[in-house]
Short mmCIF file of C-alpha atoms and ligand atoms in Angstrom, two decimals:
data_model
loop_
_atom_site.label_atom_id
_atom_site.label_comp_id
_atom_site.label_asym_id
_atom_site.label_seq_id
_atom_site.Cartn_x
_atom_site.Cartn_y
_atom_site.Cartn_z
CA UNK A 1 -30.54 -92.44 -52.57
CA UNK A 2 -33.74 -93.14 -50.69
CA UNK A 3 -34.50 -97.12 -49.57
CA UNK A 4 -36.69 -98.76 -46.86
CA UNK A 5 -33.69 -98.19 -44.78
CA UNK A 6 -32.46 -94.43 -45.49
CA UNK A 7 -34.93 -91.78 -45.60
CA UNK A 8 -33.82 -88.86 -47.79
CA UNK A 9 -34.66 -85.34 -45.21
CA UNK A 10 -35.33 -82.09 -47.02
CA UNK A 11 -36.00 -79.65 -44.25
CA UNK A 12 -38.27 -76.51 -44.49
CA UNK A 13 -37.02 -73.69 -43.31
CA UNK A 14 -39.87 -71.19 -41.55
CA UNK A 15 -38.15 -70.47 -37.84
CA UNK A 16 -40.35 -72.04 -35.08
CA UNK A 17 -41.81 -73.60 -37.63
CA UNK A 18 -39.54 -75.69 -39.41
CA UNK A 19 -40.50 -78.91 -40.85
CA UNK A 20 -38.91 -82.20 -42.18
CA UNK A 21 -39.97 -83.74 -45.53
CA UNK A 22 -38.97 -87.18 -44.87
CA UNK A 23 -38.61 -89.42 -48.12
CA UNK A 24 -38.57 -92.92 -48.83
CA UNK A 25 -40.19 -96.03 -49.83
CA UNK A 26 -41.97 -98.20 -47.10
CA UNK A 27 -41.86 -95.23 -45.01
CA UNK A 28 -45.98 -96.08 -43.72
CA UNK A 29 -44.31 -98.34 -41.55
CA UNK A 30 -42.63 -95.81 -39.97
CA UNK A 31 -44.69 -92.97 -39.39
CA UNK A 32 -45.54 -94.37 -36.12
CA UNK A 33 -41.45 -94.41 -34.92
CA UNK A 34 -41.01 -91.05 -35.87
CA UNK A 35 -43.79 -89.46 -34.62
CA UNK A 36 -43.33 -91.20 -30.99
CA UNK A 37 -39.76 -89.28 -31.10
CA UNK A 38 -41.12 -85.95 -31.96
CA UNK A 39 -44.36 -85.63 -29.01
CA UNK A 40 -46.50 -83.43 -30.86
CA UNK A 41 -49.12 -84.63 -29.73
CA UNK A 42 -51.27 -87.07 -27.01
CA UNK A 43 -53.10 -88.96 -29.73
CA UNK A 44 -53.88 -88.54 -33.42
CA UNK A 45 -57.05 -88.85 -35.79
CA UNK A 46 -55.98 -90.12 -39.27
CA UNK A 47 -58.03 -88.55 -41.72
CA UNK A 48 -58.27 -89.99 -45.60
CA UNK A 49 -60.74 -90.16 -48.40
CA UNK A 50 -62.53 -93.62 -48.20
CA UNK A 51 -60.63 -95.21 -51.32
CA UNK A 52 -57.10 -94.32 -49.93
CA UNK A 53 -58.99 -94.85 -46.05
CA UNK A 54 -58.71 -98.40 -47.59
CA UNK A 55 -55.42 -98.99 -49.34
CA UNK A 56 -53.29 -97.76 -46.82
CA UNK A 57 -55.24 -96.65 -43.69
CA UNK A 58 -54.73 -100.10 -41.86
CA UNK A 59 -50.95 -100.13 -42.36
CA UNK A 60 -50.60 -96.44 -40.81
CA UNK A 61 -52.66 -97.47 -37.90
CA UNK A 62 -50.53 -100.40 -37.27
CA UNK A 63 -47.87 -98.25 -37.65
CA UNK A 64 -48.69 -95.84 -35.03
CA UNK A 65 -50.07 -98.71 -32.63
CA UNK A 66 -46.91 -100.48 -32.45
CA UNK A 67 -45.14 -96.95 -31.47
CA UNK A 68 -47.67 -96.75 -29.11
CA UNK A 69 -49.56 -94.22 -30.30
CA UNK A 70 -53.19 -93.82 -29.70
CA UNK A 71 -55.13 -92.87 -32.84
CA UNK A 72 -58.48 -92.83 -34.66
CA UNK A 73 -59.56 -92.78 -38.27
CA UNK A 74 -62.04 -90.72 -39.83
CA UNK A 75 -63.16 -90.97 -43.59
CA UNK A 76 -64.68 -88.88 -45.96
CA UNK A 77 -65.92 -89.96 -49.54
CA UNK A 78 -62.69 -89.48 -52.23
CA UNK A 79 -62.91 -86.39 -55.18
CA UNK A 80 -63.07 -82.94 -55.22
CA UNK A 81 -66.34 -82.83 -54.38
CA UNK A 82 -65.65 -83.37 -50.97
CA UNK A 83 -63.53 -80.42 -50.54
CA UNK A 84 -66.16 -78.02 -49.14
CA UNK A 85 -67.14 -76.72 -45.68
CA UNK A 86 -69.71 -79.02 -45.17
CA UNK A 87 -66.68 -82.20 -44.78
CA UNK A 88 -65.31 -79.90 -42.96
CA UNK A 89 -68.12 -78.98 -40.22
CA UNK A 90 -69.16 -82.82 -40.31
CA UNK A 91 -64.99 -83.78 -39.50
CA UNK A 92 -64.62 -80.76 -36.85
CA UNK A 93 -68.12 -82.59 -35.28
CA UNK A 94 -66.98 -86.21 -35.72
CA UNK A 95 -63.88 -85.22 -33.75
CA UNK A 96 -65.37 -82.99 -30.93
CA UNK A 97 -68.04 -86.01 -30.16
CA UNK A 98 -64.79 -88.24 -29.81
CA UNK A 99 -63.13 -85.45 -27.17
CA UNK A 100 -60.15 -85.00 -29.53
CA UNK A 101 -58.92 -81.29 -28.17
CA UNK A 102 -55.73 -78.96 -27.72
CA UNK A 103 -53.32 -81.66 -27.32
CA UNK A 104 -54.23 -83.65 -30.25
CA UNK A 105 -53.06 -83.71 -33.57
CA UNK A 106 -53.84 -84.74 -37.10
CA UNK A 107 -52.64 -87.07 -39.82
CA UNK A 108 -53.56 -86.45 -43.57
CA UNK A 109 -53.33 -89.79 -45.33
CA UNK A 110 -54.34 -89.12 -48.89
CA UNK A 111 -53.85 -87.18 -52.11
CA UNK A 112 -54.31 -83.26 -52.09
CA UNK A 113 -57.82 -83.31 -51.29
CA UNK A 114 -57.00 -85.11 -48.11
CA UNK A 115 -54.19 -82.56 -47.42
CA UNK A 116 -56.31 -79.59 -47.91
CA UNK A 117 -58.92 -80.46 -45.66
CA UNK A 118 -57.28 -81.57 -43.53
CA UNK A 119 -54.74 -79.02 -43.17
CA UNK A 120 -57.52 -76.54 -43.04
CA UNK A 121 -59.55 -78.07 -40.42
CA UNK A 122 -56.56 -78.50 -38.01
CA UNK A 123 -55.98 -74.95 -38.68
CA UNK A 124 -59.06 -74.01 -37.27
CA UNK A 125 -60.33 -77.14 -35.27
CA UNK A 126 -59.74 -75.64 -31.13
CA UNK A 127 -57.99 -72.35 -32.90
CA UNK A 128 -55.41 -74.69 -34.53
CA UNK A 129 -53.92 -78.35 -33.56
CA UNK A 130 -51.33 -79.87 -35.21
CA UNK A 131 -51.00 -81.80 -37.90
CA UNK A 132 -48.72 -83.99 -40.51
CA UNK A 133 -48.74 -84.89 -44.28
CA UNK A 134 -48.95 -88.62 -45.35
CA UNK A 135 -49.49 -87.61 -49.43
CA UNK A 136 -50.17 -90.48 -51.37
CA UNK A 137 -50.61 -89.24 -55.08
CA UNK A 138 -47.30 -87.55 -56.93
CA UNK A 139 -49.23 -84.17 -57.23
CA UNK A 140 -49.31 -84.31 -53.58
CA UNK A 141 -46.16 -85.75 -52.78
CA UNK A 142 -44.47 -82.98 -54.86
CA UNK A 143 -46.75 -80.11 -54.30
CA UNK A 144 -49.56 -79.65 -52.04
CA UNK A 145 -48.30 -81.52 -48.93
CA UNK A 146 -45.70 -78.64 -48.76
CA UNK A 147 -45.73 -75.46 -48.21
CA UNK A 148 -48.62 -74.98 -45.56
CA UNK A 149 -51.71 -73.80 -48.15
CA UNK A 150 -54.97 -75.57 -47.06
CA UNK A 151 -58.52 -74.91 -47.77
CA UNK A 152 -61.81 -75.76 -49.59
CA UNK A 153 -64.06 -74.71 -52.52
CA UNK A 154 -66.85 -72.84 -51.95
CA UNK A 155 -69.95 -72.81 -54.89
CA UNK A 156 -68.19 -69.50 -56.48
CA UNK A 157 -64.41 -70.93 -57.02
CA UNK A 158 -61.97 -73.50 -55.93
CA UNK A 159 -59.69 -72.95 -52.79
CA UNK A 160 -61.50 -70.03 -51.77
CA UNK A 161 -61.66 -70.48 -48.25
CA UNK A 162 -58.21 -71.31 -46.80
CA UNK A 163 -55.41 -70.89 -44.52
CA UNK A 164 -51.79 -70.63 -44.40
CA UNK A 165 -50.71 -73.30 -42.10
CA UNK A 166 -47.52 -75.49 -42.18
CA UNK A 167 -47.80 -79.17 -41.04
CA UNK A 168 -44.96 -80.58 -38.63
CA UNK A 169 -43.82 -83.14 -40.96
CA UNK A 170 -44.39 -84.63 -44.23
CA UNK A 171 -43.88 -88.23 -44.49
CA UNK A 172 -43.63 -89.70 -48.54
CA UNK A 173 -43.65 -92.89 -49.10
CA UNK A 174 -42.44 -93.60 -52.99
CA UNK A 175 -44.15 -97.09 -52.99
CA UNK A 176 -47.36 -95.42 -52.37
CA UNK A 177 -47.68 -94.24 -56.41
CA UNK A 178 -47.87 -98.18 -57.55
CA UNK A 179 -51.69 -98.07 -57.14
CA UNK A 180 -51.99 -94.94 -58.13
CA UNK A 181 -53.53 -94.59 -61.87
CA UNK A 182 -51.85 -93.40 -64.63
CA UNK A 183 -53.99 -90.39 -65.16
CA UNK A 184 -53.38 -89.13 -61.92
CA UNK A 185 -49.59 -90.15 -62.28
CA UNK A 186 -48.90 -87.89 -65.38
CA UNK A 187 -50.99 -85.15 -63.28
CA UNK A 188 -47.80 -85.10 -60.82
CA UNK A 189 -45.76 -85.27 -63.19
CA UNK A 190 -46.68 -82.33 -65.17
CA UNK A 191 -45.67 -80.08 -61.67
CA UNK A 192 -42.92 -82.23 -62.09
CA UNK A 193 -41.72 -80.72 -65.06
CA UNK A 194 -43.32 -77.31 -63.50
CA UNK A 195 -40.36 -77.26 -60.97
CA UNK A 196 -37.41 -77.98 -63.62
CA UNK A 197 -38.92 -75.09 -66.22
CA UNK A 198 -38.88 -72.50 -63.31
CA UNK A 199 -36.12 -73.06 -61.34
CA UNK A 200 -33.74 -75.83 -62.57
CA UNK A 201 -32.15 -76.58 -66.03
CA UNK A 202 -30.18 -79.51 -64.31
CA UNK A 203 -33.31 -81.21 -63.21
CA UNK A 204 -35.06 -80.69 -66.78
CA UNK A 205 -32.12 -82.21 -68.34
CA UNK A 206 -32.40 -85.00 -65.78
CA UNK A 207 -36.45 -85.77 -67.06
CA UNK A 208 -35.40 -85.84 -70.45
CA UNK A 209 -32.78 -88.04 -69.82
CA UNK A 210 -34.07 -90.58 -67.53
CA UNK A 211 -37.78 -90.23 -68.46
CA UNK A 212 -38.20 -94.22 -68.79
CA UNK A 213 -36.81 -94.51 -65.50
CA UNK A 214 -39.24 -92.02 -64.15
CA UNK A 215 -42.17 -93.65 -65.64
CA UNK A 216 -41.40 -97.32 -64.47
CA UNK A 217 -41.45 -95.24 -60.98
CA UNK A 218 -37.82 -96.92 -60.40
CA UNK A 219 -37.14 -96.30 -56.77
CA UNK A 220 -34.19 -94.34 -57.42
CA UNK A 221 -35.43 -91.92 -59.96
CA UNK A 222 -38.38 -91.51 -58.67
CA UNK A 223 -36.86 -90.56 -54.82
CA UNK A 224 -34.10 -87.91 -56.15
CA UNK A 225 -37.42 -86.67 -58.31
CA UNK A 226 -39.62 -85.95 -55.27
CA UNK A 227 -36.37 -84.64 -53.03
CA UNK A 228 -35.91 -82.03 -55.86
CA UNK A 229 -39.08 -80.87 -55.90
CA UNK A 230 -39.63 -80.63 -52.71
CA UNK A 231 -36.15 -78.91 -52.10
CA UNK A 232 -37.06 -76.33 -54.97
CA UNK A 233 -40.93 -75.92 -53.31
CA UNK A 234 -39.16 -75.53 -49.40
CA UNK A 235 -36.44 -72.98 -51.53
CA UNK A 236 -39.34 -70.65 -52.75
CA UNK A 237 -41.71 -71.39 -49.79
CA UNK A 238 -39.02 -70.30 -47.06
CA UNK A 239 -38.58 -66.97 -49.21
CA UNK A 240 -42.66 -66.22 -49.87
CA UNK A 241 -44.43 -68.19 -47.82
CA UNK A 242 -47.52 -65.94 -48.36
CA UNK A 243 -47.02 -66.06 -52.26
CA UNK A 244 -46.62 -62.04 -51.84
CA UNK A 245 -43.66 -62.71 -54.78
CA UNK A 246 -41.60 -65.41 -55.52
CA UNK A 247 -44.22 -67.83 -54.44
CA UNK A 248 -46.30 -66.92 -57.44
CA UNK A 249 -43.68 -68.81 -60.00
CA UNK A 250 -44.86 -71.91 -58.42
CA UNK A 251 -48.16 -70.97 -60.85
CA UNK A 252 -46.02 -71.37 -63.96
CA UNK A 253 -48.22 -73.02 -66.08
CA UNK A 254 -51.48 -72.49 -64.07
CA UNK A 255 -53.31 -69.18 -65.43
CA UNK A 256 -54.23 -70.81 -68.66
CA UNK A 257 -54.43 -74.28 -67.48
CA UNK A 258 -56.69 -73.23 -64.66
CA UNK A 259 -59.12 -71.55 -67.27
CA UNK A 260 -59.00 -74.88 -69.52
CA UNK A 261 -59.88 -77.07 -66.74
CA UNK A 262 -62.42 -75.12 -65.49
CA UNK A 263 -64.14 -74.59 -69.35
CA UNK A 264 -63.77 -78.42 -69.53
CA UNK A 265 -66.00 -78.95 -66.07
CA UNK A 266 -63.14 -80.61 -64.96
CA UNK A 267 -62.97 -82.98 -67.06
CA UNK A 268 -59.40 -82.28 -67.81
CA UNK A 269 -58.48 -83.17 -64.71
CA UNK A 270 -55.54 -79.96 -62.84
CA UNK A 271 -52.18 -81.72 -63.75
CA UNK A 272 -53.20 -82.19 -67.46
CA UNK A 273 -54.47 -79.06 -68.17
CA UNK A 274 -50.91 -77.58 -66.50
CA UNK A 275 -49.71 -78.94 -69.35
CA UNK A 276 -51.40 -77.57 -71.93
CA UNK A 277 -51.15 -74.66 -70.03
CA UNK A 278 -46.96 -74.81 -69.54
CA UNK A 279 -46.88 -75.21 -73.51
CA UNK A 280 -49.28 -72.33 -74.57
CA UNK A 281 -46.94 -70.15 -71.78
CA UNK A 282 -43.69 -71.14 -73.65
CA UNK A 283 -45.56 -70.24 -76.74
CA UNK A 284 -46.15 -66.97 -74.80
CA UNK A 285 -43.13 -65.81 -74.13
CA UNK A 286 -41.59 -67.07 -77.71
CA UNK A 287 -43.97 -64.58 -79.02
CA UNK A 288 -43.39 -61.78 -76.44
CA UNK A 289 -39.80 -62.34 -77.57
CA UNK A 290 -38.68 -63.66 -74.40
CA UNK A 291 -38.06 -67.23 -74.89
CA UNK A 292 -36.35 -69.06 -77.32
CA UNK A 293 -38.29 -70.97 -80.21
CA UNK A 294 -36.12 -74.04 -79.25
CA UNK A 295 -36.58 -73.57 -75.65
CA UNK A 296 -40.69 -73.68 -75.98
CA UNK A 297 -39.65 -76.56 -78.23
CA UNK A 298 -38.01 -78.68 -75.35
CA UNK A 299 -40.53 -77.87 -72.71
CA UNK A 300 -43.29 -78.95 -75.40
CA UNK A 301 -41.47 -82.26 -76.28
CA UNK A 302 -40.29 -83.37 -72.32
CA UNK A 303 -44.49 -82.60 -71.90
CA UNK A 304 -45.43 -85.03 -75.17
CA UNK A 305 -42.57 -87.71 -74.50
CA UNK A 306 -44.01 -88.09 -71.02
CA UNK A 307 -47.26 -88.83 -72.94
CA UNK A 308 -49.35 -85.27 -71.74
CA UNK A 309 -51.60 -83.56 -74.03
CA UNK A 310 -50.30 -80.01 -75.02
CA UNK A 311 -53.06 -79.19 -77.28
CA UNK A 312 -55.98 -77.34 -76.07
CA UNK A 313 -59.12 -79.47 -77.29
CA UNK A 314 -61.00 -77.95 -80.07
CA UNK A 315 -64.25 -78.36 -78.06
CA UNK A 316 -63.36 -76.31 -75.46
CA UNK A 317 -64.56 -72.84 -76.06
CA UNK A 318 -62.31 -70.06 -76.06
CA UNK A 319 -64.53 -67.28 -74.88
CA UNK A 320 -65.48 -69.17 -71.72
CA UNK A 321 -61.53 -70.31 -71.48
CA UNK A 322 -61.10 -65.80 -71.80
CA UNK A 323 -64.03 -65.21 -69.19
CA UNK A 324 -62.29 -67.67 -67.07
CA UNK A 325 -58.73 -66.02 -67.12
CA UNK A 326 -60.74 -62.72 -66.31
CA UNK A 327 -62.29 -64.59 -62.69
CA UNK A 328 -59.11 -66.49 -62.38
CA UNK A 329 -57.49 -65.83 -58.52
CA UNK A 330 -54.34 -64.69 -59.95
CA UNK A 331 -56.31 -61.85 -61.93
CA UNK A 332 -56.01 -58.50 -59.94
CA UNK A 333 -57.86 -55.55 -60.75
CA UNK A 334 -58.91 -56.85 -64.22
CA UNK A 335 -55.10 -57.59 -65.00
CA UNK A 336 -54.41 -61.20 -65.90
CA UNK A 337 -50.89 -62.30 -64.81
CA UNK A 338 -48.50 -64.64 -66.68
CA UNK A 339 -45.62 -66.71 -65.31
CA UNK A 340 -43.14 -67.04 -68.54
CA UNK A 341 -40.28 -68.69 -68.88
CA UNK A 342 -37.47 -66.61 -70.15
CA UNK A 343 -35.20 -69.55 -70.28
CA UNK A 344 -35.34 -73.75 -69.00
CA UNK A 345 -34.96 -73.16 -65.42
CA UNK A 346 -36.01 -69.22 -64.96
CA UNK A 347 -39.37 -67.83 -64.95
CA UNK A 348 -40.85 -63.95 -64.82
CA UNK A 349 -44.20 -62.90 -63.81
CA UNK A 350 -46.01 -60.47 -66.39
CA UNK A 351 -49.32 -59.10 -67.16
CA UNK A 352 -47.62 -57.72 -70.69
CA UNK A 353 -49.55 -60.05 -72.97
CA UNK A 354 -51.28 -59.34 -75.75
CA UNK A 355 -54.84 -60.87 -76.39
CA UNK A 356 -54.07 -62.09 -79.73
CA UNK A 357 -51.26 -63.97 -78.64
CA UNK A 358 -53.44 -65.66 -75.89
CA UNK A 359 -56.03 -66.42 -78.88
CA UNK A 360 -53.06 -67.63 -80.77
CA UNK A 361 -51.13 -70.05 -78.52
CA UNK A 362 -55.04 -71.40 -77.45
CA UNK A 363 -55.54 -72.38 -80.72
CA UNK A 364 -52.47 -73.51 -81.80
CA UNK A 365 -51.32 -77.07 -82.08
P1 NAD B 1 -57.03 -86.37 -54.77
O1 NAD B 1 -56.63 -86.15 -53.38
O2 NAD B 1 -58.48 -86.28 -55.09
O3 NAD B 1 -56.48 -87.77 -55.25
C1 NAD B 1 -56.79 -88.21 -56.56
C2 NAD B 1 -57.44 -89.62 -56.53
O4 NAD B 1 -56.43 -90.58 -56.25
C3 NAD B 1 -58.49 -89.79 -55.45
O5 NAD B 1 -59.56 -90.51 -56.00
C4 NAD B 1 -57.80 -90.64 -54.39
O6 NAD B 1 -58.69 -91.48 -53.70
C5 NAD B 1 -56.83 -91.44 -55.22
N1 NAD B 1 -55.60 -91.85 -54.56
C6 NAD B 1 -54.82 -91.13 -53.72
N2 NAD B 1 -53.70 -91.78 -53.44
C7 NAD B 1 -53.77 -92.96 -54.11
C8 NAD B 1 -52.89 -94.06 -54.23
N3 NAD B 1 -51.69 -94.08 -53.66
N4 NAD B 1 -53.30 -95.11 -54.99
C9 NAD B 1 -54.49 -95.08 -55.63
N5 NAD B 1 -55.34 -94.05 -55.58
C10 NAD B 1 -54.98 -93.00 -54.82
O7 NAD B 1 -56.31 -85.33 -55.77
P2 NAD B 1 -54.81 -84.84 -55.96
O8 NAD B 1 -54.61 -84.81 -57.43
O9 NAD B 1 -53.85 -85.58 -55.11
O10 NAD B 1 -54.88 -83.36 -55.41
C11 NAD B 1 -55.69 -82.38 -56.03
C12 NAD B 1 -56.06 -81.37 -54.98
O11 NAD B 1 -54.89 -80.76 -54.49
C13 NAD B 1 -56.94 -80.24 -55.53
O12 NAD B 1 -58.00 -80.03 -54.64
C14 NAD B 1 -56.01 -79.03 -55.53
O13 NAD B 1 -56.70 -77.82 -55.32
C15 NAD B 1 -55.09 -79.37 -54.39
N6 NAD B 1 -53.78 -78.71 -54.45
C16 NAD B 1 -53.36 -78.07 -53.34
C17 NAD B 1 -52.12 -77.47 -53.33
C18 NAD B 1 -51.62 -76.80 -52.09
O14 NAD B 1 -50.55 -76.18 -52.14
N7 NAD B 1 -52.32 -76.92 -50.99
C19 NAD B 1 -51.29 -77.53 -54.47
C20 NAD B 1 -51.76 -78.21 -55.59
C21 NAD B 1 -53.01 -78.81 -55.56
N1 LIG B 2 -49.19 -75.03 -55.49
C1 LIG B 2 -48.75 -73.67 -55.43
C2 LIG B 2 -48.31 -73.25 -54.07
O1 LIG B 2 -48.24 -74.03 -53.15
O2 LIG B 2 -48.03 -72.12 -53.89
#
């Protein structure tokens, strides 16, 4: 089990380029050790949202100074709102005036914002430099800090401009998620429970049993959480990494929940509205006849005991939540596509839904 001492390694498996996910807590104070061994690059700009710039951005530079490591610090302002070309022209400036080039590399410190952007701009900053994943919030230390999609959102959609590109390493440290709030806790946690519903009954089992232990963030649970879902996440990543397939399961969840956030002007912030979205796609499938009434009963009940809203706010219109599935990414061709579970731990993808039953499971409760 992970400590300050013994990093738990889940490697990614894409050929040339491979990756570690290195695990533990304390593991800041590291980065800088590590890196020194691996010579990816002459010197490094740390980039982080201003907030996060402040928590933990002086303990990663000391980090990297006392490997010896020359690096910088750039800082954007923290939300969503940042995620948009123009962070991304002002960074790709900041950086040229301060003669980072070819030979340099980048460090996301941050939550997924900070791991989008940045991914994206070393993607395309001197036709691609390279970079590594600090992630700071659960959703990012489970999710986005893996599996190489970066990008920004552009006026007519979220994560419309992008890239594929994998970073060299991924470096989580579990200590990181005691400042994080709560809200943005159970966000992570709600892809949590994603990973156990599509993939593994074991680990589902393992978040109903030890849920208080995975809410007190004990060191332990939370460490064998994050390893799993990143193992699961390399698993399907190393198979699709260009979601032409499998990939797509890692959306369980995310066509209604998408719609929902989106109708509530984000209000609902993403992880929440997965859940509500995870529930209504049990409810789905139990009335498609694939799942099991007492299956979409678990996955509703791990979601609640966790303390995550299943039930689509009355407010929220439906129509707009419809119009939304219709201009939803994962919509081809005027076909909206489901991922159902057909069991805990296995998942198909299926535009066979009928509208009623969508009207149905969003009003539910
Ligand atoms: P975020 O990066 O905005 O972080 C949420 C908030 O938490 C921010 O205000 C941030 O300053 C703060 N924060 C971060 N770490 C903290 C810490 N340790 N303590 C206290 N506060 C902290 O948002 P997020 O939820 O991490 O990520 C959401 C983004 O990730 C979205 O843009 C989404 O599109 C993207 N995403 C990308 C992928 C992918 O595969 N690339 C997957 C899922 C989500
Ligand atoms: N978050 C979904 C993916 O990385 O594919």
């Amino acid at each position: 089990m992970a400590d300050s001492t013994s990093p738990v390694t889940v490697q990614v498996g894409l050929g040339e380029r491979s990756y570690p996910i290195r695990i533990a807590a304390g593991i800041l104070d590291r980065v800088g050790e590590d890196l020194r061994k691996r010579s990816l690059a002459r010197r490094y700009c740390v980039i982080s949202d201003d907030y996060v710039a402040d928590l933990y951005g002086e303990r990663l530079m000391r980090s990297l100074a006392g490997a010896g490591i020359t690096a910088g610090l750039l800082s954007f302002a923290r939300g969503e709102e940042s995620k948009n070309l123009q962070t991304i022209a002002e960074l790709a400036s900041a950086l040229a005036r301060q003669g980072y080039d070819r030979g340099d590399g980048l460090i996301a410190l941050g939550g997924g914002v900070t791991g989008d952007i940045t991914g994206f701009l070393a993607s395309i900053y001197m036709r691609g430099i390279p970079f590594v994943q600090v992630p700071t919030t659960l959703l990012a230390q489970v999710d986005s800090s893996v599996g190489g999609k970066t990008g920004v959102d552009i006026p007519e959609g979220k994560n419309l401009v992008g890239t594929f590109y994998q970073p060299r390493a991924v470096y989580i440290d579990t200590d990181c998620l005691a400042t994080l709030p709560g809200r943005e806790l159970l966000g992570g946690l709600a892809e949590v429970i994603k990973y156990g519903v599509i993939r593994d009954a074991g680990f589902f089992d393992y978040l109903e049993s030890q849920r208080e232990a995975v809410l007190a963030l004990d060191s332990d649970a939370v460490s064998r959480v994050i390893a799993r879902c990143c193992e699961i996440k390399a698993r399907v990543v190393e198979e699709d990494e260009r979601e032409g397939g499998l990939r797509r399961i890692l959306n369980f969840g995310h066509t209604l929940g998408h719609a929902i956030e989106a109708a509530s002007r984000f209000r609902i912030i993403h992880g929440l509205a997965i859940a509500m979205g995870m529930r209504a796609a049990a409810d789905l499938a139990v009335r498609g006849g694939m799942l099991a009434a007492g299956d979409a009963a678990r996955i509703r009940a791990l979601l609640e005991a966790y303390g995550m809203p299943v039930v689509v706010p009355p407010e929220l219109d439906r129509q707009e939540i419809r119009s939304y599935l219709q201009t939803d990414k994962k919509t081809v061709a005027g076909r909206v596509f489901f991922v159902l579970p057909e069991a805990i731990g296995r998942v198909c993808i299926t535009d066979a839904v009928r509208p009623e039953d969508i009207d149905a499971v969003l009003d539910s409760d």
